[in-house]
Short mmCIF file of C-alpha atoms in Angstrom, two decimals:
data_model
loop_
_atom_site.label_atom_id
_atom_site.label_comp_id
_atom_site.label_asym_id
_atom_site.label_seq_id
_atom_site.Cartn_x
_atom_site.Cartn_y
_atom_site.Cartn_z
CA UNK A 272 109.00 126.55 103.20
CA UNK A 273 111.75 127.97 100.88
CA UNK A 274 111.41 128.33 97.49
CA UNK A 275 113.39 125.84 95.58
CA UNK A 276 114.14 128.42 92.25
CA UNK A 277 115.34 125.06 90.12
CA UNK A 278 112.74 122.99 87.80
CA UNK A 279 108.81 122.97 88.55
CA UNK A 280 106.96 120.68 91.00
CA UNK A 281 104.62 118.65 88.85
CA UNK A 282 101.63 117.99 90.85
CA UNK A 283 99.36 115.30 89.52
CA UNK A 284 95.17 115.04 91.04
CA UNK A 285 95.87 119.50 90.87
CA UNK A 286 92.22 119.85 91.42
CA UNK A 287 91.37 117.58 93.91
CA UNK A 288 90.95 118.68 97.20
CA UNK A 289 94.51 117.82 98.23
CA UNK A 290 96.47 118.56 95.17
CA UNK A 291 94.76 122.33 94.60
CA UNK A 292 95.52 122.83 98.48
CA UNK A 293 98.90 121.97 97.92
CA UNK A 294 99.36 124.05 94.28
CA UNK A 295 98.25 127.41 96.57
CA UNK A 296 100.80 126.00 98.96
CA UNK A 297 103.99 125.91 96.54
CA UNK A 298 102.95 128.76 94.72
CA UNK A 299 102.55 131.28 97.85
CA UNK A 300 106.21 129.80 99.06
CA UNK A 301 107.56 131.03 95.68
CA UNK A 302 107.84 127.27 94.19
CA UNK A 303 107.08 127.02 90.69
CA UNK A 304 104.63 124.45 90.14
CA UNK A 305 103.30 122.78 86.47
CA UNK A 306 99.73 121.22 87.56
CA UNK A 307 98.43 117.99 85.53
CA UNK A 308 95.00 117.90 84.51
CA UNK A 309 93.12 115.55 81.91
CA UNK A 310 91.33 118.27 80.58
CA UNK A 311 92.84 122.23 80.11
CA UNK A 312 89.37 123.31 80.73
CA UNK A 313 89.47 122.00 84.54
CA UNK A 314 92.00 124.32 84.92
CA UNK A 315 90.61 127.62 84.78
CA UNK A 316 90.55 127.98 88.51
CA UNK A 317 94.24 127.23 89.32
CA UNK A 318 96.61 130.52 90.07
CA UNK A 319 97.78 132.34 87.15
CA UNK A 320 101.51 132.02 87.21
CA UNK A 321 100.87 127.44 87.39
CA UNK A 322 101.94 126.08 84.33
CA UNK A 323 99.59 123.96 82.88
CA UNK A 324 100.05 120.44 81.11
CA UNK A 325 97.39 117.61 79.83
CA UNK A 326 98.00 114.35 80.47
CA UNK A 327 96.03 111.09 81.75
CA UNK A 328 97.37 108.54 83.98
CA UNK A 329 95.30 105.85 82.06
CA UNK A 330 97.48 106.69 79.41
CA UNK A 331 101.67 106.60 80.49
CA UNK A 332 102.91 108.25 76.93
CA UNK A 333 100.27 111.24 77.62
CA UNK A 334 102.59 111.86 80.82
CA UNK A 335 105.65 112.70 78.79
CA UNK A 336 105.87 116.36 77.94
CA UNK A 337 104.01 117.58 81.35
CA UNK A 338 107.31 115.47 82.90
CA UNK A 339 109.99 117.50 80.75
CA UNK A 340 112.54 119.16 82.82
CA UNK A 341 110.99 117.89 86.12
CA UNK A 342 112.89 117.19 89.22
CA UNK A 343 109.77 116.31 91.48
CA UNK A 344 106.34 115.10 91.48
CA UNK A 345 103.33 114.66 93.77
CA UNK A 346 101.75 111.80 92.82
CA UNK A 347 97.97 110.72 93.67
CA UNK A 348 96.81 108.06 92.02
CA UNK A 349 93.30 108.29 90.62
CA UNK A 350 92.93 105.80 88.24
CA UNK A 351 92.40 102.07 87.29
CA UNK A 352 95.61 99.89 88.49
CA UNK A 353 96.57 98.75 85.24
CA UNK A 354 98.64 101.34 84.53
CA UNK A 355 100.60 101.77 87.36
CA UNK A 356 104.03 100.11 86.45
CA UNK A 357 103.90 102.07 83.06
CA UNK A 358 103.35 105.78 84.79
CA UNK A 359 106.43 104.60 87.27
CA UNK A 360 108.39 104.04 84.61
CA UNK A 361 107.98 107.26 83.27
CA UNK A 362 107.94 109.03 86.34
CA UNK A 363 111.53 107.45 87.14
CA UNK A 364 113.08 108.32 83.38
CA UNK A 365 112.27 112.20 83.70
CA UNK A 366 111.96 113.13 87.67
CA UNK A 367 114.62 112.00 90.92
CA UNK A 368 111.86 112.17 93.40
CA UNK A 369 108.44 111.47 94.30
CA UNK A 370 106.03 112.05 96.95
CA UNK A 371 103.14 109.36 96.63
CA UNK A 372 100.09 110.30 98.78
CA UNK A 373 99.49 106.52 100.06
CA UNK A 374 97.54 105.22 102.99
CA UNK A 375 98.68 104.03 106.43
CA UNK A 376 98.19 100.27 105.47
CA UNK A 377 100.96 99.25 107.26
CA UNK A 378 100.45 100.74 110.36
CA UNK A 379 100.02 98.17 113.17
CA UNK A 380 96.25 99.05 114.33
CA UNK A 381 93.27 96.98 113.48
CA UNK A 382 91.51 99.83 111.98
CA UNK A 383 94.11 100.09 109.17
CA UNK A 384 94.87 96.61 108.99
CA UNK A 385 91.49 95.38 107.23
CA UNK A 386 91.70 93.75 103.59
CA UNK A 387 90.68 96.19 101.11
CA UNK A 388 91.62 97.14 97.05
CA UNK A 389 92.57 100.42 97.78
CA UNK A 390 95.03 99.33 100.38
CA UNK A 391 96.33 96.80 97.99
CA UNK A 392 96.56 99.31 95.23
CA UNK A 393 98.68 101.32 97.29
CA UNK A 394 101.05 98.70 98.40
CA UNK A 395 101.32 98.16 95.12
CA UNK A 396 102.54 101.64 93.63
CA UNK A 397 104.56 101.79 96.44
CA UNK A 398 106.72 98.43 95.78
CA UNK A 399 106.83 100.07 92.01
CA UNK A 400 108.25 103.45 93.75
CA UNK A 401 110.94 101.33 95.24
CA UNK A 402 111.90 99.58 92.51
CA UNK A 403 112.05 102.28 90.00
CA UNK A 404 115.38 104.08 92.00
CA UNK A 405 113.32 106.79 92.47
CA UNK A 406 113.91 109.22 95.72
CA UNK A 407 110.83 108.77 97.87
CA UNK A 408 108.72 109.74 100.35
CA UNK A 409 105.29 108.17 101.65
CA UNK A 410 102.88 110.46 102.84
CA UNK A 411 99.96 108.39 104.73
CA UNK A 412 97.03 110.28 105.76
CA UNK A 413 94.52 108.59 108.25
CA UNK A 414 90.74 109.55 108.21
CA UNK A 415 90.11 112.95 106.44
CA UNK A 416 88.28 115.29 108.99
CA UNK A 417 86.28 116.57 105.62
CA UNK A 418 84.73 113.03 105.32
CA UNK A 419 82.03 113.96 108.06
CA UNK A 420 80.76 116.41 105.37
CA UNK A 421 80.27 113.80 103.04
CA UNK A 422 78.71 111.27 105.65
CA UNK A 423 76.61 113.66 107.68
CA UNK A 424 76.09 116.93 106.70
CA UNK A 425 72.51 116.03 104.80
CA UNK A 426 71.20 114.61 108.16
CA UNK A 427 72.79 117.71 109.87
CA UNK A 428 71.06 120.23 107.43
CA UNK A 429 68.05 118.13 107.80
CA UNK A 430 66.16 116.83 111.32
CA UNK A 431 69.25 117.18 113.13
CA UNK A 432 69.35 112.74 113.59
CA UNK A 433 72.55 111.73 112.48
CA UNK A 434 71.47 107.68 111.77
CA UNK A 435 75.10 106.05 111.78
CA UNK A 436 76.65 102.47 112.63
CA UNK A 437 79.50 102.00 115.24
CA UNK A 438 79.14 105.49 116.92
CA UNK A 439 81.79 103.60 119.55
CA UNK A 440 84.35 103.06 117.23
CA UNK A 441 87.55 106.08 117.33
CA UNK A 442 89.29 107.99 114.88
CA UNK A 443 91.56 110.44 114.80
CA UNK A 444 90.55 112.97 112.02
CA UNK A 445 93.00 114.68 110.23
CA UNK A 446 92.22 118.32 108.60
CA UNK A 447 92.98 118.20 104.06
CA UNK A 448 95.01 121.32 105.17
CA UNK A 449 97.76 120.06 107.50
CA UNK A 450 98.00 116.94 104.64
CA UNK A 451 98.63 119.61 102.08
CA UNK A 452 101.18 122.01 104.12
CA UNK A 453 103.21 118.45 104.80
CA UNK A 454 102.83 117.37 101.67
CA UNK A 455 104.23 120.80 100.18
CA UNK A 456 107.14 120.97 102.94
CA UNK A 457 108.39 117.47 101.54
CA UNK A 458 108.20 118.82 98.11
CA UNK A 459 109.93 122.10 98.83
CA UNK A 460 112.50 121.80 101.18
CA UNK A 461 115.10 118.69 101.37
CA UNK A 462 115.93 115.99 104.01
CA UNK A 463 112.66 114.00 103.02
CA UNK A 464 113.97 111.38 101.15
CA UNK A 465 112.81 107.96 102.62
CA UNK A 466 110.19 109.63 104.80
CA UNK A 467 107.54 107.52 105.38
CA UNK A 468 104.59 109.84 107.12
CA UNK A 469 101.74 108.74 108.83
CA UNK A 470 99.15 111.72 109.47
CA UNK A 471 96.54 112.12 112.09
CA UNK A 472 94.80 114.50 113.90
CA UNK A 473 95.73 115.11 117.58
CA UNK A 474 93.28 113.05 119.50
CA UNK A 475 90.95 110.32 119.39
CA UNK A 476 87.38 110.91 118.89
CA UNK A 477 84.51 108.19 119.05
CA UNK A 478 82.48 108.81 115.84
CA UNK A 479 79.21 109.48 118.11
CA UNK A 480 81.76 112.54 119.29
CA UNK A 481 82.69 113.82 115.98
CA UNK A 482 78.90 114.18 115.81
CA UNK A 483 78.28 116.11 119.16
CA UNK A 484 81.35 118.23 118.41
CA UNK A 485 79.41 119.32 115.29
CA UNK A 486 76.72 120.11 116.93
CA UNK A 487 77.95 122.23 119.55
CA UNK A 488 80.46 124.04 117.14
CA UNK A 489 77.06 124.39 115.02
CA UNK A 490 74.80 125.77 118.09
CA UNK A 491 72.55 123.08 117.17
CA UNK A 492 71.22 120.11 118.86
CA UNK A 493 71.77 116.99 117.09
CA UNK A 494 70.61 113.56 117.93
CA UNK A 495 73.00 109.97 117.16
CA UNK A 496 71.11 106.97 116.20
CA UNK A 497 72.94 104.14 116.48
CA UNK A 498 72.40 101.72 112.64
CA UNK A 499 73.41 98.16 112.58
CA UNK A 500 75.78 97.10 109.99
CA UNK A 501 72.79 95.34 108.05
CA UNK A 502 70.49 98.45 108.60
CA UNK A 503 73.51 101.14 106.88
CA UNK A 504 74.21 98.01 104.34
CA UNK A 505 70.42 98.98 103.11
CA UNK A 506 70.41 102.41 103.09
CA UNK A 507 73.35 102.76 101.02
CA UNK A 508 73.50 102.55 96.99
CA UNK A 509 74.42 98.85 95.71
CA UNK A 510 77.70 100.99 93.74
CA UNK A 511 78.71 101.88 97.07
CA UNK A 512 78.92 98.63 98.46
CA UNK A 513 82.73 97.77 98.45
CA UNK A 514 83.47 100.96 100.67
CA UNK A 515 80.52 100.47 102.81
CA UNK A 516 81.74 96.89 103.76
CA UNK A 517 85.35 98.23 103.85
CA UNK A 518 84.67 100.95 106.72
CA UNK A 519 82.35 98.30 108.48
CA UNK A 520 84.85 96.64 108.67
CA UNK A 521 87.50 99.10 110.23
CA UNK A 522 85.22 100.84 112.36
CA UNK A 523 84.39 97.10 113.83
CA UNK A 524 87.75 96.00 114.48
CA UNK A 525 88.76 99.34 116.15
CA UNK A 526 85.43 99.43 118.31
CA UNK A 527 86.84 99.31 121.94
CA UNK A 528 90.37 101.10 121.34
CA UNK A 529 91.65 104.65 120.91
CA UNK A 530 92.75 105.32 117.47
CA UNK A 531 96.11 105.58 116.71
CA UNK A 532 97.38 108.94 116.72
CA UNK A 533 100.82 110.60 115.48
CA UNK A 534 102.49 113.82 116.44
CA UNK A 535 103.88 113.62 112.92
CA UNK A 536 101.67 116.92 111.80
CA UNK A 537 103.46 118.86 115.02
CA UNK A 538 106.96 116.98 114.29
CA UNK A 539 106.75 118.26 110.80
CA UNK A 540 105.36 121.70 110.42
CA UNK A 541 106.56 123.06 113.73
CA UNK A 542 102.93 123.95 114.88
CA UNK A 543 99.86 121.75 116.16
CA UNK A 544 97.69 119.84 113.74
CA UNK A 545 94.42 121.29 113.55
CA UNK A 546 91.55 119.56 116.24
CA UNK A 547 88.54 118.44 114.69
CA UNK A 548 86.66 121.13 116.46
CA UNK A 549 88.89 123.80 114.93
CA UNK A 550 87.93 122.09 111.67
CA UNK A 551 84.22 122.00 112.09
CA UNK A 552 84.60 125.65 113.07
CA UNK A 553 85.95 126.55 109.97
CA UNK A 554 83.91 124.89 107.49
CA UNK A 555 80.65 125.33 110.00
CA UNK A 556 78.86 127.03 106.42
CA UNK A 557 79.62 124.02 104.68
CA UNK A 558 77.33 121.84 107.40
CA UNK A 559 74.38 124.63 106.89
CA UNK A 560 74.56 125.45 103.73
CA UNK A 561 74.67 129.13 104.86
CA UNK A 562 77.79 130.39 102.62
#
């Protein structure tokens, strides 16, 4: 990356996992950056030298003076859709571009191609991009490799039986950190206009792999049980429902074919993405709780 020296990145979600990745990112390269948070307090651990502005999505007039004097923002969208078409609009009267972190909904594989509201949501924002005359570029991350800490390090930390439905079914997870450097090339660095990135790791992994692969990274042995649908249905919260039935139902319709995997990481960044091994490796504390 090269530092752009004109107006400040504004980088909406700047604490989420993706967003503060990508705020070290600019801010290493050199490119000043202006973070948006709905609360200044949540920003005590952001760098130093990141300007800091309030604003809410829920809420499109909020957005105005964090946009002032903006050429660019990375937009993730964390919030309710109702306010979507209002926060384009604004975006498109103050910046020239935006990079939308989106989803690869489009992509021709059955494992993306299930019915869901986030995908819909997405689709959405996206037709809004394009209408608005911004400059943009889609950035379209697969499966994030950190969701197996979320799904199975309890089980990991516990017995060591990882209890888990379609252990058949392949993805191709791709490490937060390679999102984050592609996400902060397209921001810093020109020629990305239209881009429309799909993101994977570099090979295809059964999720009964992903589990073994922890396990030997961890020096531990751990043990797959294969759940039915109806038998992870019940052991998950009723709040959870709508994203339990929506990853049944990708991990069904890709059981029996490789996931689909890009060399976009590579193409991009000039440098392999990250295996999932590599990733377990460096976040092995994080499955023991040894930090």
């Amino acid at each position: 990356m090269t530092p752009t020296g004109g107006p400040p990145v504004l980088v909406t979600g700047a604490t989420g996992r993706i967003g503060r990745a990508v705020v070290d990112l600019l801010t290493d390269a050199g490119v000043p950056v202006r973070a948006l948070v709905r609360r200044s307090e949540s920003a005590a651990t952001l760098p130093a030298d990141v300007e800091i502005a309030t604003g809410d999505l829920t809420v499109p007039e909020s957005l105005d003076a964090a946009l002032h004097a903006i050429g660019t923002v990375f937009l993730v969208w964390t919030a309710p859709p109702q306010t979507a078409a209002a926060v384009v609009d604004r975006l498109a009267a103050h910046a020239q571009r935006v990079v939308y972190l989106s989803a690869p909904h489009r992509t021709p594989h059955p494992f993306f191609q299930q019915p869901n509201p986030m995908a819909a949501l997405h689709a959405e924002i996206e037709r809004l991009i394009a209408a608005s005359g911004l400059d943009s570029t889609i950035v379209r991350p697969g499966m994030f490799a950190s969701n197996a800490l979320l799904w199975w390090s309890a089980a990991v930390r516990g017995e060591g039986v990882v209890r888990w439905p379609y252990g058949a079914a392949e993805t191709a997870p791709v490490d937060d950190r390679d999102v984050a450097a592609v996400v902060a090339r397209t921001l810093s660095e020109g020629g990305h206009s239209g881009g429309d990135y799909v993101l994977t790791g570099p090979g295809s992994l059964t999720q009964a792999e992903q589990i073994r692969i922890i396990g030997e990274t961890l020096g531990r042995r751990l043990t797959f049980e294969e759940l039915s649908p109806d038998e992870f249905r019940r052991e998950t919260p009723e709040a959870s429902r709508p994203a339990v039935d929506m990853l049944l139902a990708a991990w069904n319709a890709a059981t029996g074919r490789p996931a689909y995997v890009t060399s976009t990481v590579s193409d991009l960044l000039g440098r392999p993405a990250r295996t999932f091994r590599q990733w377990v490796t460096d976040h092995a504390t994080s499955f023991t709780g040894n930090r």
